[in-house]
Coordinates of C-alpha atoms and ligand atoms in Angstrom, one line a residue:
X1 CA 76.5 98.9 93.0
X2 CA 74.1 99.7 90.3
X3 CA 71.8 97.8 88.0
X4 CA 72.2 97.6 84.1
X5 CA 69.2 97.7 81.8
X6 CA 68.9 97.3 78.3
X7 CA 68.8 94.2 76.3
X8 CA 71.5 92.0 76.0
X9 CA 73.2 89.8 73.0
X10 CA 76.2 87.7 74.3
X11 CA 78.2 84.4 74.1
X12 CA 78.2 82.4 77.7
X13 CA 79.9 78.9 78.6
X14 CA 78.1 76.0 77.7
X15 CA 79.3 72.4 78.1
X16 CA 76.4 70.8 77.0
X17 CA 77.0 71.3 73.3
X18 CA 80.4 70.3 71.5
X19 CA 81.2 73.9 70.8
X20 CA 81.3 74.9 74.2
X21 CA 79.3 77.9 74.2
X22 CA 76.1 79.2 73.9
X23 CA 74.7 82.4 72.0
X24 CA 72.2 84.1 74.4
X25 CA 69.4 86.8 73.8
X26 CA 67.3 88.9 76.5
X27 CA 65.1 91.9 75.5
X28 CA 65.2 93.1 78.6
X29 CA 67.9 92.4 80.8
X30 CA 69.1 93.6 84.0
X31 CA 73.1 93.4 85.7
X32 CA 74.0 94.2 89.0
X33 CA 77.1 95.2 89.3
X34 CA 79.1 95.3 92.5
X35 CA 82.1 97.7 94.0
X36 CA 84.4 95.8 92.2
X37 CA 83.5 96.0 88.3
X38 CA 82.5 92.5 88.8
X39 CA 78.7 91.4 87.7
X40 CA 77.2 89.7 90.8
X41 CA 73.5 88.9 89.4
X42 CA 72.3 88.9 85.7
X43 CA 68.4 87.8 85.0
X44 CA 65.6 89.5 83.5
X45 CA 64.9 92.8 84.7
X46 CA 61.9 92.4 86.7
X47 CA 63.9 89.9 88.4
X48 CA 67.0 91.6 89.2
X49 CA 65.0 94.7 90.1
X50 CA 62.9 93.0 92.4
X51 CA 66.0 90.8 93.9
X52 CA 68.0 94.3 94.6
X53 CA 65.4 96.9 95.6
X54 CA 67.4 99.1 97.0
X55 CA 70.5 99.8 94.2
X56 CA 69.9 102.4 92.0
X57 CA 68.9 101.5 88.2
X58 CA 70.8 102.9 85.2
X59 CA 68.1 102.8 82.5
X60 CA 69.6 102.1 79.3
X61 CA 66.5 100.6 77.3
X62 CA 65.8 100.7 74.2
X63 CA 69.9 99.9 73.7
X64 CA 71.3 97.0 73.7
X65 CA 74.3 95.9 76.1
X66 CA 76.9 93.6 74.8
X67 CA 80.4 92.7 75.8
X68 CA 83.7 94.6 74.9
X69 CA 85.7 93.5 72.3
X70 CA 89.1 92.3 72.4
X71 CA 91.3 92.9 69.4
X72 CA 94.0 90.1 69.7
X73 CA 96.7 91.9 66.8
X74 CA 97.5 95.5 66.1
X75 CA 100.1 97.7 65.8
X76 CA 100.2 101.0 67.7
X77 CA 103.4 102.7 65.1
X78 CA 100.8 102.0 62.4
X79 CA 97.5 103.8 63.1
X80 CA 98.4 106.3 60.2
X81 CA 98.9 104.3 57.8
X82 CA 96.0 102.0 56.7
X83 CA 96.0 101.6 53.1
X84 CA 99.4 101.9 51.9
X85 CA 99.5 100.2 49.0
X86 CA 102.2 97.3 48.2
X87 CA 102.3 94.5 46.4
X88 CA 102.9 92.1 49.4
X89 CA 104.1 91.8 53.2
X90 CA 107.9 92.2 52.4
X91 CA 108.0 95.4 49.9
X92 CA 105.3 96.3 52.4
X93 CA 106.9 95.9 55.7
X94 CA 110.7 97.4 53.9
X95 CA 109.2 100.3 51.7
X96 CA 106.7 101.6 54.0
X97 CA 106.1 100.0 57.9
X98 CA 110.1 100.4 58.9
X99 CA 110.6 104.0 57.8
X100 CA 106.6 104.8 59.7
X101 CA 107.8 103.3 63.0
X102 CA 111.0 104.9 63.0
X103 CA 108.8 108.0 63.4
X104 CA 107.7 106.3 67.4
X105 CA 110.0 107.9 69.6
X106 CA 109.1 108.3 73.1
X107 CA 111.5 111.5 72.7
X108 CA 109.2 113.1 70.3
X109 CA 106.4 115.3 72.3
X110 CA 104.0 114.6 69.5
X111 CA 104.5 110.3 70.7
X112 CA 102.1 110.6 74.0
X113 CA 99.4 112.3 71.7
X114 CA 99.4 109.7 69.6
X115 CA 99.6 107.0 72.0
X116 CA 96.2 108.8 73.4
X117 CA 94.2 109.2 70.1
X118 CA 95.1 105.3 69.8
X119 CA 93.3 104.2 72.8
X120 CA 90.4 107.0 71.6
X121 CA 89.9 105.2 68.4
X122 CA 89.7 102.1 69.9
X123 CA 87.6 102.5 73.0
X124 CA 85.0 104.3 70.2
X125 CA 85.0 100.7 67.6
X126 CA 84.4 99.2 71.3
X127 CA 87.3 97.5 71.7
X128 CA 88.0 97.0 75.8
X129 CA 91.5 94.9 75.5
X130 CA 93.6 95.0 73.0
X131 CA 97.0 93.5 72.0
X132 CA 99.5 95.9 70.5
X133 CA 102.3 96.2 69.2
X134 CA 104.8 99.1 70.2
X135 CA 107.7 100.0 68.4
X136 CA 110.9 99.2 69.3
X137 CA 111.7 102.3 71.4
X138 CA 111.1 101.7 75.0
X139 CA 110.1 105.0 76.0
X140 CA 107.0 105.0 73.4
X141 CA 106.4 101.8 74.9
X142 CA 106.2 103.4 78.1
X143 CA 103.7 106.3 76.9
X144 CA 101.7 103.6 75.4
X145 CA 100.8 101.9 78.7
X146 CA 100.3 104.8 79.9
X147 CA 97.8 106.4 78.0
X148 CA 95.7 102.8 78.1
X149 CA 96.1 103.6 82.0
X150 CA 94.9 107.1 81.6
X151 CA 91.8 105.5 79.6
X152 CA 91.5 102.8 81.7
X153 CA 91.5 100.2 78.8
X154 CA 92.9 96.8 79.0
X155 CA 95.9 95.7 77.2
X156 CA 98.9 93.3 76.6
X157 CA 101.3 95.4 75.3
X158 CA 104.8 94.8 73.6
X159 CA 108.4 96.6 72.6
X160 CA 108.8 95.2 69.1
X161 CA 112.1 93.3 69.7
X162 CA 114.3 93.5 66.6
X163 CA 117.8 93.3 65.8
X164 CA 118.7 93.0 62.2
X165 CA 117.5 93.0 58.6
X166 CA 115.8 96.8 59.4
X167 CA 116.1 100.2 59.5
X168 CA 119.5 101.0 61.8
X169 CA 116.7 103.3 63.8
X170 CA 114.8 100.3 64.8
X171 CA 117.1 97.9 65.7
X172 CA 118.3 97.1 69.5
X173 CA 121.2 94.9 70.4
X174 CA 119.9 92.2 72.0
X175 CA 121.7 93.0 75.8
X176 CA 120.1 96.4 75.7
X177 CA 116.6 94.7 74.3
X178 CA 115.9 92.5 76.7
X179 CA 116.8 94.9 79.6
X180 CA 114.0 97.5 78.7
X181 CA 111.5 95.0 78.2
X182 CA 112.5 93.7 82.0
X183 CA 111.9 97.6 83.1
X184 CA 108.6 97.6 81.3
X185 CA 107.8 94.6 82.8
X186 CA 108.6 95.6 86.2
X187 CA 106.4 98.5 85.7
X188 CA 103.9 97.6 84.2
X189 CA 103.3 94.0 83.5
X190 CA 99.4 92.9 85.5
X191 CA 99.6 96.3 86.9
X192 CA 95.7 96.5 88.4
X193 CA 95.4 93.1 86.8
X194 CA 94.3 95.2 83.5
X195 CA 97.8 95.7 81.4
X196 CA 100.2 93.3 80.9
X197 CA 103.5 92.8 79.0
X198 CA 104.0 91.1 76.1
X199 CA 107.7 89.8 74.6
X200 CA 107.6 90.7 70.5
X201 CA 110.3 89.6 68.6
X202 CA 108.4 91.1 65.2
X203 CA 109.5 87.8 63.3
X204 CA 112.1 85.2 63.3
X205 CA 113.9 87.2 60.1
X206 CA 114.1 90.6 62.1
X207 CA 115.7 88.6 65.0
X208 CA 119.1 87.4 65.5
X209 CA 119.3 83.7 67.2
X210 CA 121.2 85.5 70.5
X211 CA 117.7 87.5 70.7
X212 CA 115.4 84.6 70.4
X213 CA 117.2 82.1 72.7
X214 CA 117.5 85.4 74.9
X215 CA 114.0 85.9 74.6
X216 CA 112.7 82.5 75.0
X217 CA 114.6 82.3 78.4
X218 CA 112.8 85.2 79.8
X219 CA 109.1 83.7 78.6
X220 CA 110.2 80.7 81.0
X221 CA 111.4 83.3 83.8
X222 CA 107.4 84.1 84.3
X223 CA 104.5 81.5 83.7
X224 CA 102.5 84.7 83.3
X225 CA 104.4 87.1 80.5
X226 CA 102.8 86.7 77.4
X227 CA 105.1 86.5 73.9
X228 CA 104.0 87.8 70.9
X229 CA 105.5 87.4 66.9
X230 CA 103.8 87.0 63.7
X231 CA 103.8 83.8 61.7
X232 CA 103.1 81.8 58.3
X233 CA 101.7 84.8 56.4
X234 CA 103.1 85.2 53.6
X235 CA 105.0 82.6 51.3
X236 CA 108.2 84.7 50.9
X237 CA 108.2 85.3 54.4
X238 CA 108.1 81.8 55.0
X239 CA 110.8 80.9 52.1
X240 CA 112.9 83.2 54.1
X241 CA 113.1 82.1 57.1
X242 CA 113.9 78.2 55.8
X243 CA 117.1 80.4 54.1
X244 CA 118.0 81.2 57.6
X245 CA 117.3 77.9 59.1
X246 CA 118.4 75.4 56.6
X247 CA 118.0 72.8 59.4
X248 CA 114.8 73.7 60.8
X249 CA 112.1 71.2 60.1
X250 CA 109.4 74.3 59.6
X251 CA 109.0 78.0 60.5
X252 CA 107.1 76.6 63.9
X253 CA 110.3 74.7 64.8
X254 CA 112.2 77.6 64.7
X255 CA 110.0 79.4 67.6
X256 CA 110.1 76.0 69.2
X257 CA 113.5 75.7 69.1
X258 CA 114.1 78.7 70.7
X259 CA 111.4 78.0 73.4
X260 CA 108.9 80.5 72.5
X261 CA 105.6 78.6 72.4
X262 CA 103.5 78.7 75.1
X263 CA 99.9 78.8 76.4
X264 CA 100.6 83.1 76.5
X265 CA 102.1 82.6 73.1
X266 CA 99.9 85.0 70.3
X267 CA 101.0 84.3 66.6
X268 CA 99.5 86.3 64.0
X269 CA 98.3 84.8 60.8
X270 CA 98.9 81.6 61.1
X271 CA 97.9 81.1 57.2
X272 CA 100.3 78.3 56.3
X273 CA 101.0 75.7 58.3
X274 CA 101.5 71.7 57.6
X275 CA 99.9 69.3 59.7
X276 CA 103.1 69.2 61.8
X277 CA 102.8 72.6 62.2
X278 CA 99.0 72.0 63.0
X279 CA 99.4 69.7 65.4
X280 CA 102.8 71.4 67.1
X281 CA 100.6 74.4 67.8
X282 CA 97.8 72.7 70.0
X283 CA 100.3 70.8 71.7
X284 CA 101.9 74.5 72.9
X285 CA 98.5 75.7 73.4
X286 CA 99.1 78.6 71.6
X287 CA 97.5 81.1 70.2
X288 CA 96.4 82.1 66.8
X289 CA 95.2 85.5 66.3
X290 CA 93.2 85.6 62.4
X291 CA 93.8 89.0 60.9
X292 CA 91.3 88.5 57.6
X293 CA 91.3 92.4 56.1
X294 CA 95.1 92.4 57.2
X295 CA 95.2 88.9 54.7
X296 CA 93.0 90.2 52.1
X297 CA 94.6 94.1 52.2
X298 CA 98.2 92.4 51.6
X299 CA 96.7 89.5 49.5
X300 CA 98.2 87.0 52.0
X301 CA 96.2 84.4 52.0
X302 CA 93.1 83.1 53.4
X303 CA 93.2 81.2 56.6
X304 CA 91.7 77.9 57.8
X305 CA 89.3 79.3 60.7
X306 CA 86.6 77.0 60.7
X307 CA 89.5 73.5 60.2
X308 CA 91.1 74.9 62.8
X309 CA 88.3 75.6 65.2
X310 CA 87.2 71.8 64.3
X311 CA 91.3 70.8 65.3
X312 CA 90.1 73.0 68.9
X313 CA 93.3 75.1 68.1
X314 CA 92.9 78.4 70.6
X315 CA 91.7 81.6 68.1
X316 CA 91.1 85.0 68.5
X317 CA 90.5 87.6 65.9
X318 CA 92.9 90.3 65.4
X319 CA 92.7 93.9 63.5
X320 CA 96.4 93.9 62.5
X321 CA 96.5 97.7 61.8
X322 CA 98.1 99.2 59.9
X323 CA 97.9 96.0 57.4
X324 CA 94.4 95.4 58.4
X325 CA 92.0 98.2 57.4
X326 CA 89.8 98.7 60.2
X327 CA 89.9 98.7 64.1
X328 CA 86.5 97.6 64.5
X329 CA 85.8 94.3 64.9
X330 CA 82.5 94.4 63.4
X331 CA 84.4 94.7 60.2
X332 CA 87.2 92.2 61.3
X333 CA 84.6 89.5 62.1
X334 CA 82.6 90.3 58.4
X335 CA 85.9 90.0 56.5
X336 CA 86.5 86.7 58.6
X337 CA 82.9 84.8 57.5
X338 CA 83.5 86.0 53.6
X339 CA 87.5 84.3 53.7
X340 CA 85.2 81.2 55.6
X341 CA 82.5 81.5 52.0
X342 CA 85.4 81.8 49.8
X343 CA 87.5 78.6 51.2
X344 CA 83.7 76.4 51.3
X345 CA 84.1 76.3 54.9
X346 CA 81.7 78.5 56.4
X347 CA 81.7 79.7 60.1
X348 CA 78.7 81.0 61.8
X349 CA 77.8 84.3 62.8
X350 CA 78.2 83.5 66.4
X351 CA 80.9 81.6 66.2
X352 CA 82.8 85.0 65.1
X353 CA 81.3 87.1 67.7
X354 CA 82.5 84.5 70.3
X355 CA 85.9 84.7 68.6
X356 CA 85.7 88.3 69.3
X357 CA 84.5 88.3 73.0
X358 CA 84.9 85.2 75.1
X359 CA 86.4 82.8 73.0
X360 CA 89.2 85.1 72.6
X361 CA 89.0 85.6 76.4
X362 CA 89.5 82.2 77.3
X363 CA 92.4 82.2 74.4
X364 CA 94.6 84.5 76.3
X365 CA 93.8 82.8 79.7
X366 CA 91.6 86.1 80.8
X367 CA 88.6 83.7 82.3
X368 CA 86.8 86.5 83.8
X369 CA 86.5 88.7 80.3
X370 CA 83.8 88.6 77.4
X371 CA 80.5 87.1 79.2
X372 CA 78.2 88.7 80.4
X373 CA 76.9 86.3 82.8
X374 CA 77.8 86.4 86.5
X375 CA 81.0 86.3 88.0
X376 CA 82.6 88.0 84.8
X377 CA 83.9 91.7 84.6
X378 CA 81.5 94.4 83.4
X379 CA 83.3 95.4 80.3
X380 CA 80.0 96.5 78.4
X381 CA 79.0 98.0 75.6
X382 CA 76.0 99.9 74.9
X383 CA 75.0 100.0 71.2
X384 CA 72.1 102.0 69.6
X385 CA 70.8 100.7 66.3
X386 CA 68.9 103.2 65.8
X387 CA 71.8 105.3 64.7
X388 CA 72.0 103.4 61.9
X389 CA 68.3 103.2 60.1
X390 CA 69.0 100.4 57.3
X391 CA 70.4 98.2 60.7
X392 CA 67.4 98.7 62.7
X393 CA 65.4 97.6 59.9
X394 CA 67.3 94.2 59.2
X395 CA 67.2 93.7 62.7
X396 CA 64.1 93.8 63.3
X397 CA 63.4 91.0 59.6
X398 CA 65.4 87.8 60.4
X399 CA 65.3 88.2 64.5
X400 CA 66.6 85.0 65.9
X401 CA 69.5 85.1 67.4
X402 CA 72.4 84.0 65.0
X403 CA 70.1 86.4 62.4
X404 CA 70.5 89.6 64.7
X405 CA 74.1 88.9 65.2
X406 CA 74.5 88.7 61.0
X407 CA 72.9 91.8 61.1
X408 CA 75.6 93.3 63.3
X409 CA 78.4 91.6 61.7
X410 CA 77.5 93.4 58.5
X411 CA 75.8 96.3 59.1
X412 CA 77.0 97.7 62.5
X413 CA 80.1 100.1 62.9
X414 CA 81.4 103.1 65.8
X415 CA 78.4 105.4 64.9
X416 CA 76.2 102.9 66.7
X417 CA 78.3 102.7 70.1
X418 CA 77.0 105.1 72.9
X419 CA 79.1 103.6 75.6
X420 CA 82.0 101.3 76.7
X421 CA 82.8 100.3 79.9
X422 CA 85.7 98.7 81.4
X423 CA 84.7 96.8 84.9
X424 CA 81.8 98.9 85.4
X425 CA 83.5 102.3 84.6
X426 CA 82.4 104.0 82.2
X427 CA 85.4 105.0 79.4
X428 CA 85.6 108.5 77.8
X429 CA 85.1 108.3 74.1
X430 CA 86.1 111.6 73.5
Ligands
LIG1 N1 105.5 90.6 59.9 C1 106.5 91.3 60.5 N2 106.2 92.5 60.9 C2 104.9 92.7 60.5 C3 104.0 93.7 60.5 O1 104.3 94.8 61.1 N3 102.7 93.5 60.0 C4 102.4 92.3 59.4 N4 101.2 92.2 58.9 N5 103.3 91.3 59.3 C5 104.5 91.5 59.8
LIG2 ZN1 100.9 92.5 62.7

């Protein structure tokens, strides 16, 4: 057990008010946490001190304490190459994103190095659960959960399923597909209730129908496997796949078809979708993960956030690296309020950082992540602003609440992390 002291910015349930949270702000705050990673009292300081006399304090004034992020879309076979100019997903994805990944071999020494400066760079933009992307080799896959293990980060965590309309090195018949992701599964998926699999048919064109009907039927196998593809980014993407399914009413019937929406169901981008498609989604309760410098990198599009929030479709934010051009969320969530300026329907600072922490949380099901009120896990993060002189200043100008969180949104970045911690353990950031 120890006690937690700093100040504290965070998002907690709140079902007095239609949004259904509530942004909360202590200057000096104290957290007992127990044996188990789990946060058994939060109050003021004084308080908590006085409550728990005899459990050691871990002074951590004059940071602040906020929770973990969780980056719901990124791509593990892409770290190294942010930037890569194209002129949109496809020439993109064919010229430059096949050819990388093919480079993801779990039979390449260099592969569990990489795997390991991946969960480095993310445990130092604060980031305490992410969900990746593998490639489609099952042994990187392997290495990948492993080094999240070894780091002791959270993650859902998929072999990209593909079997046509790629490189011949990344395709997998289906038959020999679907039995490595059921070994991965058996080894890893909710292993210490921290890492779990996710299915990833990259996209209905890289998939033959025998792989998504295979695919679909192993979702309903396990009420608690997640499935993860991307969706409605781009409009020759989406042109495409009506050329392969003449019939289909829309790209979302295509998934549906093939039984692929669920509640554990993450679709990326999400850009462009009709009101059937709209409508479809929150009746799956699925999940759409909003990739904004991924959308503005590739010159996507700009998504709905703030019409679908008001629809109460599930969202989460996603980095969707290598596309996207930053694994922090800081940046993620600033990109995210300018695409919300640009379509005249703004979002508010605290809606994004809820979007990144516990909205996200609740998205994926994982209702003891991204509070920091009691009874949650103690995935913290311990920020100094002072690391960052123009941020302390504009913190300190325009301090209520959904004004310090502005300030973050758009001024904060890794230099200002000191610590992350994942159920009270502290992470190593180096
Ligand atoms: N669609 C299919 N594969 C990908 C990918 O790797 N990145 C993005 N942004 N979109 C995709
Ligand atoms: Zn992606």
């Amino acid at each position: 057990m120890k006690i937690l002291r700093a100040a504290l910015l965070h998002t907690k349930p709140d079902a007095s008010v239609p949004q259904g949270f509530a942004l909360e702000y202590m200057e000096d705050a104290g957290l007992l946490i127990d044996g188990k990673g789990r946060i058994a009292d939060k109050g003021r300081a004084e308080v908590i001190i006085e409550r728990w006399p005899s459990v050691a304090v871990q002074d951590e004034r004059p940071f602040l304490m906020m929770p973990g992020f969780i980056d719901s879309h990124l791509h593990f076979p892409q770290m190294d190459m942010i930037g890569v100019c194209a002129p949109s997903l496809l020439p993109w994805l064919h010229t430059y994103t096949f050819p990388e990944e093919i480079r993801f071999r779990g039979s390449d020494p260099e592969n569990p190095k990489r795997a390991d400066a991946f969960t480095l760079e993310l445990a130092k933009q604060g980031t305490s659960f992410a969900v990746a992307y593998s490639s489609s080799d099952a042994l990187a896959t392997d290495q990948l959960f492993q080094a999240f293990e070894t780091r002791g980060l959270r993650a859902i965590i998929g072999k990209v399923s593909m079997d046509q309309h790629g490189p011949r090195e990344l395709l997998v018949p289906a038959a020999q597909d679907l039995k490595a992701s059921e070994d991965l599964i058996a080894k890893w998926h909710q292993k210490y209730n921290r890492l779990f699999y996710a299915l990833t048919p990259r996209f209905a064109p890289s998939c033959t129908p025998g792989l998504l009907s295979d695919l679909g039927h192993l979702l309903k196998s396990d009420a608690t496997l997640y499935l993860q593809t991307h969706y409605a980014e781009n409009k020759a993407e989406i042109e495409w796949v009506r050329q392969l399914y003449p019939k289909a009413l829309d790209y979302l019937d295509v998934y549906d078809q093939f039984e692929l929406l669920g509640a554990r169901t993450i679709l990326a981008h999400c850009i462009y979708m009709s009101p059937r498609e709209r409508d479809l989604l929150l009746q799956r309760q699925s999940i759409v993960s909003h990739c904004p410098t991924s959308n503005l990198f590739l010159g996507s599009g700009l998504m709905p956030l703030s019409s679908y929030a008001e629809q109460g479709i599930k969202l989460s934010l996603g980095t969707d690296v290598g596309a996207g051009t930053s694994l922090s969320l800081w940046q993620t969530m600033n990109e995210a309020y300018k695409i919300a300026q640009l379509l005249q329907a703004p979002v508010t600072p605290e809606m994004l950082f809820y979007l990144a922490t516990l909205g996200s949380a609740k998205a994926l099901g994982q209702m003891h992540l991204g509070s920091l009120e009691k009874g949650y896990d103690a995935d913290v993060q311990i920020l100094d602003l002072g690391r960052k002189k123009s941020l302390e200043r504009r913190w300190g100008r325009f301090p209520d609440s959904s004004g310090r969180i502005s300030a973050l949104i758009h001024g904060a970045d890794d230099r200002n992390l000191v610590k992350l911690m994942v159920a009270g353990r502290d992470i190593s950031l180096n």
